[in-house]
Short mmCIF file of C-alpha atoms and ligand atoms in Angstrom, two decimals:
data_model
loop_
_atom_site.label_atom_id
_atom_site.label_comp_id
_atom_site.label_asym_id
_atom_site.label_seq_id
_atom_site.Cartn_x
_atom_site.Cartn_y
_atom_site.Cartn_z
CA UNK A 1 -139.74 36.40 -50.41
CA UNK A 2 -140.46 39.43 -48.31
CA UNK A 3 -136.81 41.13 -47.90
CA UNK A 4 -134.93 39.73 -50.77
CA UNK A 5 -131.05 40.68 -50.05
CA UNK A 6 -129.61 38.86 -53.07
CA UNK A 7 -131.18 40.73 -55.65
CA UNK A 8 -132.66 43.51 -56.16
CA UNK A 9 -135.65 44.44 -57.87
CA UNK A 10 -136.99 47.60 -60.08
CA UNK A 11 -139.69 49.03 -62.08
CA UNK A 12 -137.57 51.51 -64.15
CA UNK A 13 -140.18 51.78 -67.31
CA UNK A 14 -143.65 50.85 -67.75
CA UNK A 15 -144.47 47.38 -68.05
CA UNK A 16 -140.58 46.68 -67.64
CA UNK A 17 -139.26 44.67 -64.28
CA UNK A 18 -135.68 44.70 -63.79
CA UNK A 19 -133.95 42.26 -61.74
CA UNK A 20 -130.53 42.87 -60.42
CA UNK A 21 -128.11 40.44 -58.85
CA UNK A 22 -126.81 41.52 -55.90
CA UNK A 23 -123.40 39.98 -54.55
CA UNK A 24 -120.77 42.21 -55.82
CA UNK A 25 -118.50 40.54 -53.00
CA UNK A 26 -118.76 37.55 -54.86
CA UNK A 27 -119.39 37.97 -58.14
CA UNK A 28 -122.95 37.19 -57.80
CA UNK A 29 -121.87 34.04 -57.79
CA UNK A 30 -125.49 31.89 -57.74
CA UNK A 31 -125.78 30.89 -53.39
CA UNK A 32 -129.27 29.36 -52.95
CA UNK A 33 -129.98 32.46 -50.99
CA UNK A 34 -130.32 33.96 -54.39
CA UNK A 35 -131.66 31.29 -56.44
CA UNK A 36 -134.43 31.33 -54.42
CA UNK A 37 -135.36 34.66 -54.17
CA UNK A 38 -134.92 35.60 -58.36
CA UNK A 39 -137.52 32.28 -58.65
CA UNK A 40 -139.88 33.88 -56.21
CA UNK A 41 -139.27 37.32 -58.09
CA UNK A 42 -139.90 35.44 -61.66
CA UNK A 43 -143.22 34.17 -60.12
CA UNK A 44 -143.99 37.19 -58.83
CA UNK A 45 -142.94 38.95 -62.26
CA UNK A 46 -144.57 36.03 -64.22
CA UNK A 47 -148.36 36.45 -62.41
CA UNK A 48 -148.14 40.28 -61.99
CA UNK A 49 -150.34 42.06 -65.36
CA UNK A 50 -148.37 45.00 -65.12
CA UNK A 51 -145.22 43.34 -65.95
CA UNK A 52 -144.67 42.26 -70.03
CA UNK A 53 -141.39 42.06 -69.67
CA UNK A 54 -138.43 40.92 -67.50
CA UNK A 55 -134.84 42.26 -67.45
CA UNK A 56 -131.97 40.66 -65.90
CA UNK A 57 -128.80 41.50 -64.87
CA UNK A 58 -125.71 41.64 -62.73
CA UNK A 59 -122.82 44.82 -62.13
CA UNK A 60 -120.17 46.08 -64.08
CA UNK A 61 -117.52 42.88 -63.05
CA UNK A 62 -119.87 39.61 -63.25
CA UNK A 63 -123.48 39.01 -64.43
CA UNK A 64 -122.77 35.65 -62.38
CA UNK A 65 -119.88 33.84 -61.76
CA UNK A 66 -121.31 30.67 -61.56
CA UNK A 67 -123.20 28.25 -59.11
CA UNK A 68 -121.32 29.35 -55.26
CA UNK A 69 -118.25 26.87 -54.99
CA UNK A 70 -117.95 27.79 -51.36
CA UNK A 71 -121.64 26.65 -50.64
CA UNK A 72 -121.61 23.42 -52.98
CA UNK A 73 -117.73 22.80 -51.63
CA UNK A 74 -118.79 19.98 -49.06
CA UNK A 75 -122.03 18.71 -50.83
CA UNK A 76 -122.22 14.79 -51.21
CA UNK A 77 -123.82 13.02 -54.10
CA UNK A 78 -127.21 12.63 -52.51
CA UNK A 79 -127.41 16.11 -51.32
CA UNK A 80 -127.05 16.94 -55.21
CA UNK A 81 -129.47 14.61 -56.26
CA UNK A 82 -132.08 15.58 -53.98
CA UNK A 83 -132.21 19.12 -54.59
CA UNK A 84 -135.28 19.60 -55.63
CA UNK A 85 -135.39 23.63 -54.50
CA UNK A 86 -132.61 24.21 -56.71
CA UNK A 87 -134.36 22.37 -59.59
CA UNK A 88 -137.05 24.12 -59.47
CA UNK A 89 -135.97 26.72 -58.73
CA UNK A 90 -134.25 26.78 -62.33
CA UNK A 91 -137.31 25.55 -63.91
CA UNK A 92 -139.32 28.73 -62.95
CA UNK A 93 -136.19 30.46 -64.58
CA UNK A 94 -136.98 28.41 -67.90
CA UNK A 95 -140.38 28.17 -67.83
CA UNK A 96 -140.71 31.83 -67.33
CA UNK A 97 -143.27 32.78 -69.40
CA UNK A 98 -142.74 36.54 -70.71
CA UNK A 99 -140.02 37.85 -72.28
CA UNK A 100 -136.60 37.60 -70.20
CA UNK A 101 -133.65 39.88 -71.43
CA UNK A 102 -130.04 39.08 -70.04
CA UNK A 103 -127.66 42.42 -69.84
CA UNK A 104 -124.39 41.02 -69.26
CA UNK A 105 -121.52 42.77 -68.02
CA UNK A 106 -118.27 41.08 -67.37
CA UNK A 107 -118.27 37.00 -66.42
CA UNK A 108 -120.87 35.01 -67.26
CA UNK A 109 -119.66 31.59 -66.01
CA UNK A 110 -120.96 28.37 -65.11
CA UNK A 111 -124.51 28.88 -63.43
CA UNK A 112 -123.83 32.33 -64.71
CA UNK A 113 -123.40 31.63 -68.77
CA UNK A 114 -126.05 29.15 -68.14
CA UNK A 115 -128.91 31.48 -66.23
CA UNK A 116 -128.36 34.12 -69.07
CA UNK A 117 -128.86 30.98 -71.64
CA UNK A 118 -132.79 31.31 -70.03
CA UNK A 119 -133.67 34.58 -71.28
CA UNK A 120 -134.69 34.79 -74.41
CA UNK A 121 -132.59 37.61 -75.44
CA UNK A 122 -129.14 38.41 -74.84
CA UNK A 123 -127.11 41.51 -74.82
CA UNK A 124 -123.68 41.90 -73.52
CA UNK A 125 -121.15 44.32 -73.26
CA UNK A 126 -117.81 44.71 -74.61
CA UNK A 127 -116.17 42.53 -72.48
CA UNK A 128 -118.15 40.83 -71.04
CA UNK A 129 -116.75 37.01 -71.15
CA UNK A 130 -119.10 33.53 -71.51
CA UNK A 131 -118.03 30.24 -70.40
CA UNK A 132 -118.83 26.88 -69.07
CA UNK A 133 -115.79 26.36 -66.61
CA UNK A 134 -116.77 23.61 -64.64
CA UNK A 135 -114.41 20.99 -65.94
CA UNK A 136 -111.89 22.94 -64.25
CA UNK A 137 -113.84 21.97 -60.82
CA UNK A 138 -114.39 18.06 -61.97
CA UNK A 139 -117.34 18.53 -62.77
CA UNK A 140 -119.77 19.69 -65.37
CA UNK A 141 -122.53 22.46 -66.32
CA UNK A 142 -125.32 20.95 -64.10
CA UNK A 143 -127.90 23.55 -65.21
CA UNK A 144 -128.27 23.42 -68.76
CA UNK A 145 -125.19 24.42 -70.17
CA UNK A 146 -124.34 20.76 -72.21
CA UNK A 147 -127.61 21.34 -73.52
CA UNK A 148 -128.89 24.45 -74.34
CA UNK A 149 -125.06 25.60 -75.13
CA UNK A 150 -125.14 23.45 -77.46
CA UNK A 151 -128.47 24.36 -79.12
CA UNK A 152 -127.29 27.80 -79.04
CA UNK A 153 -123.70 27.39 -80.54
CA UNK A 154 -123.77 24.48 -82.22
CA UNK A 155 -121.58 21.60 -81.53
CA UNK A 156 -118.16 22.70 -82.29
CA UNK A 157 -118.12 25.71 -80.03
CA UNK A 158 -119.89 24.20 -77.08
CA UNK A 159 -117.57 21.05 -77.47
CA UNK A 160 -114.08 23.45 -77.02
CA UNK A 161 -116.08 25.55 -74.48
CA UNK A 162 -117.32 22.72 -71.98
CA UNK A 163 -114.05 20.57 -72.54
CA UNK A 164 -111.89 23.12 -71.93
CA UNK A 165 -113.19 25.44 -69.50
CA UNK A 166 -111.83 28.25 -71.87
CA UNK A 167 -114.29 31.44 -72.29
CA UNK A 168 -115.37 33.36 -75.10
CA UNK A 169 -115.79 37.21 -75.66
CA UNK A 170 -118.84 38.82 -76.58
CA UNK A 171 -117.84 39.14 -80.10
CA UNK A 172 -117.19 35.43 -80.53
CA UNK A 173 -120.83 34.92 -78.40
CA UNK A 174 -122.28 36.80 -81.43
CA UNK A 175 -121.22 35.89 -84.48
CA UNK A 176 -121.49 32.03 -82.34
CA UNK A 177 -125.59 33.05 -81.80
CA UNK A 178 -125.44 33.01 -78.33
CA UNK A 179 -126.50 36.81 -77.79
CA UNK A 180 -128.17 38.96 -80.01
CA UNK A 181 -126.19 42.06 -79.60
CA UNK A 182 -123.16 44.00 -78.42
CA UNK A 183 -123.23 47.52 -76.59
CA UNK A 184 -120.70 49.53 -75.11
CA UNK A 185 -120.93 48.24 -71.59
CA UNK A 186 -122.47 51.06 -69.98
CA UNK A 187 -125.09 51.53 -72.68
CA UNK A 188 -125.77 47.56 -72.15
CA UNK A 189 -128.54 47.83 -69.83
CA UNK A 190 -129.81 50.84 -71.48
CA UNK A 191 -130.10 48.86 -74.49
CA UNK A 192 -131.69 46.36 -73.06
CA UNK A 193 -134.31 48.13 -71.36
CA UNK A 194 -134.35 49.99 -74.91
CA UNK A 195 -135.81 46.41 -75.93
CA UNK A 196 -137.80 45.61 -73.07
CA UNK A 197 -140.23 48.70 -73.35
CA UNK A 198 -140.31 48.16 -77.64
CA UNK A 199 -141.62 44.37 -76.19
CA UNK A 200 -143.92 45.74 -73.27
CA UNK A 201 -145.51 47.73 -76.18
CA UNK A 202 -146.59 44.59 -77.98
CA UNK A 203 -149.85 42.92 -77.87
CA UNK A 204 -149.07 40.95 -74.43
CA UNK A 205 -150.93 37.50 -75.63
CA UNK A 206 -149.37 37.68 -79.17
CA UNK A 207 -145.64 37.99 -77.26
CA UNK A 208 -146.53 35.16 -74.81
CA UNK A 209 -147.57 33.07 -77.61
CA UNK A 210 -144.23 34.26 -79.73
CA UNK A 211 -141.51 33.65 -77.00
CA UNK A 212 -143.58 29.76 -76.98
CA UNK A 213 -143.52 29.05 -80.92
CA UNK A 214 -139.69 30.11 -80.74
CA UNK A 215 -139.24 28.25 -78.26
CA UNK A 216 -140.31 25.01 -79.48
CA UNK A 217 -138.31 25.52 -82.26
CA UNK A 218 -135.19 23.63 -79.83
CA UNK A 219 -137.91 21.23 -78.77
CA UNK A 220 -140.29 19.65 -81.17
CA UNK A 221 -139.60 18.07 -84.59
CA UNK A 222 -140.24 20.69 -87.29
CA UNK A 223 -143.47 19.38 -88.06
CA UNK A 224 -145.14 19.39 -85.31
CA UNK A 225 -143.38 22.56 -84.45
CA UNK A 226 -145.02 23.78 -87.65
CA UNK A 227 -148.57 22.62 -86.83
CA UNK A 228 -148.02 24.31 -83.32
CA UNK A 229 -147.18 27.23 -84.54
CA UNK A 230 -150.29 27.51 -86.96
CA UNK A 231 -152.81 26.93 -84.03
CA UNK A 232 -150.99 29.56 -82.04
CA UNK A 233 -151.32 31.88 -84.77
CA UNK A 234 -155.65 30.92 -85.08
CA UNK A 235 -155.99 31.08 -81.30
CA UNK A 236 -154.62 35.16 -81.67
CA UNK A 237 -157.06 35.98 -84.22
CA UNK A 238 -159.93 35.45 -80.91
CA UNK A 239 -158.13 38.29 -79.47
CA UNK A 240 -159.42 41.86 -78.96
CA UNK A 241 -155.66 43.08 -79.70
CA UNK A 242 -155.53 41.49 -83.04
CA UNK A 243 -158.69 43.14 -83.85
CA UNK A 244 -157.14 46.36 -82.63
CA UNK A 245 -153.71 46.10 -84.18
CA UNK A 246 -155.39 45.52 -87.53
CA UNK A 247 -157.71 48.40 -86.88
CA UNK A 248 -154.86 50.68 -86.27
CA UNK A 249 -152.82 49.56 -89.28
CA UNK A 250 -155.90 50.40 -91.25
CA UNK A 251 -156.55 53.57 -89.79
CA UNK A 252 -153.36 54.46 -89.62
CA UNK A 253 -152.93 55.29 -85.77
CA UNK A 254 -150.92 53.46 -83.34
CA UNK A 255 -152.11 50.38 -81.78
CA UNK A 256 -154.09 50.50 -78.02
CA UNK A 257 -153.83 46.90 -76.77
CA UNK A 258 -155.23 45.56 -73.31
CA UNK A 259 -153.83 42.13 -73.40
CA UNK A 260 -157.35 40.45 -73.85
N1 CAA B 301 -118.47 30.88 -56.11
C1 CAA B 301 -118.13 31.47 -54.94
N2 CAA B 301 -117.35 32.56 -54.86
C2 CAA B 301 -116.91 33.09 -56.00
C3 CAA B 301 -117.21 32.52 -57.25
C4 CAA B 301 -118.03 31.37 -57.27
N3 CAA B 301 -118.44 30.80 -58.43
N4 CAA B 301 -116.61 33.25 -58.22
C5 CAA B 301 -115.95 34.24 -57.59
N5 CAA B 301 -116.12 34.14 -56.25
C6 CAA B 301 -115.58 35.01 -55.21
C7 CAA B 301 -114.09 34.74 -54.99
O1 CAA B 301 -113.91 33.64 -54.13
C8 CAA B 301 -113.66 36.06 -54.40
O2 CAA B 301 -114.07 36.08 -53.05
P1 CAA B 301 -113.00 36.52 -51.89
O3 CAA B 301 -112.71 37.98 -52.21
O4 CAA B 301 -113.78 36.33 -50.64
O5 CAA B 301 -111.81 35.64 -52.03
C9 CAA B 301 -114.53 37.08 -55.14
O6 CAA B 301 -115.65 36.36 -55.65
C10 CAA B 301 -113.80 37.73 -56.30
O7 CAA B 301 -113.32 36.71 -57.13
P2 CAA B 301 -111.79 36.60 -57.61
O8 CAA B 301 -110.91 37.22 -56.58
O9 CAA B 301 -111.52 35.18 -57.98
O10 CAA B 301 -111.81 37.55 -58.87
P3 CAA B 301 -110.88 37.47 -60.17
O11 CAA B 301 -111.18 38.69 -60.96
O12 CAA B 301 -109.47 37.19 -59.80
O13 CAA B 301 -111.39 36.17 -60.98
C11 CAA B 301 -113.06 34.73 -61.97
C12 CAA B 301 -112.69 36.17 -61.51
C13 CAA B 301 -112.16 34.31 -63.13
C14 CAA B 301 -114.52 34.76 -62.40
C15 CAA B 301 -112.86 33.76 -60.78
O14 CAA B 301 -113.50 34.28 -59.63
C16 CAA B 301 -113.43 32.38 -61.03
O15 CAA B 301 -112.84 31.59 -61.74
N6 CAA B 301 -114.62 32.07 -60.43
C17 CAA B 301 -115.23 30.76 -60.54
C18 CAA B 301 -115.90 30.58 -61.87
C19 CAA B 301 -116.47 29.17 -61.99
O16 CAA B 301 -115.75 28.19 -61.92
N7 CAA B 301 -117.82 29.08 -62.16
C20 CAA B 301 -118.49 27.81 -62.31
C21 CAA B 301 -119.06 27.36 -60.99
S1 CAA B 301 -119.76 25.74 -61.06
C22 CAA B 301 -121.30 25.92 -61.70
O17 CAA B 301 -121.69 27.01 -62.06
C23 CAA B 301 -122.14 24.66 -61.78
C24 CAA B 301 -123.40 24.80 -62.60
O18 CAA B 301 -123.42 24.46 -63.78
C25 CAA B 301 -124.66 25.26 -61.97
#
């Protein structure tokens, strides 16, 4: 998308992208406007060399507040069902294949708890709040949040959030495993940008390949997960940065890697 208006996009490190959501007014609350345009930015993001690593976030009141109730308001049940833009536009989000980081701020609801659920790291600030309220709407998370809530937080936590609507704090979201850490909230995007140029350091192929065998941990039986995870770790050892990262560690100099 040539002008996006809905988000706003950054190269503040090298190596490092960082996406902003950008509807203050409205809590960033997820319009397909936006939906749209962070997909085409993923793609963009996801075929660009020069970017290893993604970060995501919102403003100092909402990461997102959810899918936009005004926009979905008058939708009927085959407008829902067919759309397909939405859909996909949330499967680029999930099928994103470099590292995504999440710095949340404030609400993370709905749409909101559930589009932070597809990076593959989390880190909030003090306050910022987590929650699945669509019950409250009659309705349900529609984008993942039954499932990969649940995965996350295990059942007892994702029953009482998605039954009751209620929301949890960012200390409950850690010690429940849905983020990874807590920072004051204006060091939050620091910190994760802190992350995301440790990860853009990384031999690129051995972090694609990481973020995939973690990954399947949620999808495969253990197993095969197992047996995956072995043949990902062969295929590296045909890479020029696995010969160079062991080279380093031997000569005792840091690593140089090209992402070949
Ligand atoms: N959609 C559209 N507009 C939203 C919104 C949303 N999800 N969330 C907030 N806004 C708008 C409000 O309407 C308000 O706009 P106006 O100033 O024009 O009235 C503005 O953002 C500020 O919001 P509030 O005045 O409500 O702010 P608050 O601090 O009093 O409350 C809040 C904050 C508790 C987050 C409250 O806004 C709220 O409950 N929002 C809805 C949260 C929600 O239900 N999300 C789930 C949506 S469904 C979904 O996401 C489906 C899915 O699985 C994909």
């Amino acid at each position: 998308m040539n002008n996006p208006t809905d988000i706003l996009v950054e190269n503040p490190k090298p190596g490092v992208r960082l996406v902003r959501l950008n509807r203050p007014a409205a809590l960033n609350a997820l319009r397909g406007r936006l939906l749209e345009e962070l997909a085409a930015a993923l793609t963009e993001a996801g075929e660009d060399d020069a970017v290893r690593v993604v970060v995501l976030t919102g403003n100092d009141r909402a990461f997102a507040a959810g899918a936009d109730i005004k926009e979905m308001a008058d939708r009927t049940v085959a407008e829902v069902l067919g759309m397909d833009r939405r859909a996909a536009c949330w499967l680029a989000y999930r099928r994103f294949p470099k590292p995504m980081i999440a710095a949340v701020n404030g609400f993370a609801l709905g749409g909101g708890c559930e589009l932070a659920m597809c990076a593959d790291i989390i880190v909030a600030g003090e306050g910022a709040r987590f929650g699945q309220p669509e019950v409250n709407l009659g309705l349900i998370p529609g984008a993942g949040g039954t499932q990969r809530l649940t995965r996350a937080v295990g059942k007892a936590m994702a029953m009482k959030m998605v039954l009751t609507g209620e929301t949890i704090d960012a200390r409950a979201a850690l010690a429940a495993g849905l983020i990874a850490e807590i920072a004051p909230p204006e060091l939050a995007l620091d910190r994760a940008l802190e992350l995301a140029e440790l990860i853009a350091a990384k031999a690129p192929i051995a972090v694609r390949l990481a973020k995939e065998a973690v990954l399947k941990a949620a999808e495969m039986p253990l197993e095969a997960a197992l047996d995956h995870e072995r043949k990902l770790f062969a295929l590296l050892f045909a890479t020029e940065d696995r010969r160079e990262g062991v080279a380093a560690f031997i000569e005792k100099r840091k690593p140089s890697f090209v992402g070949r």
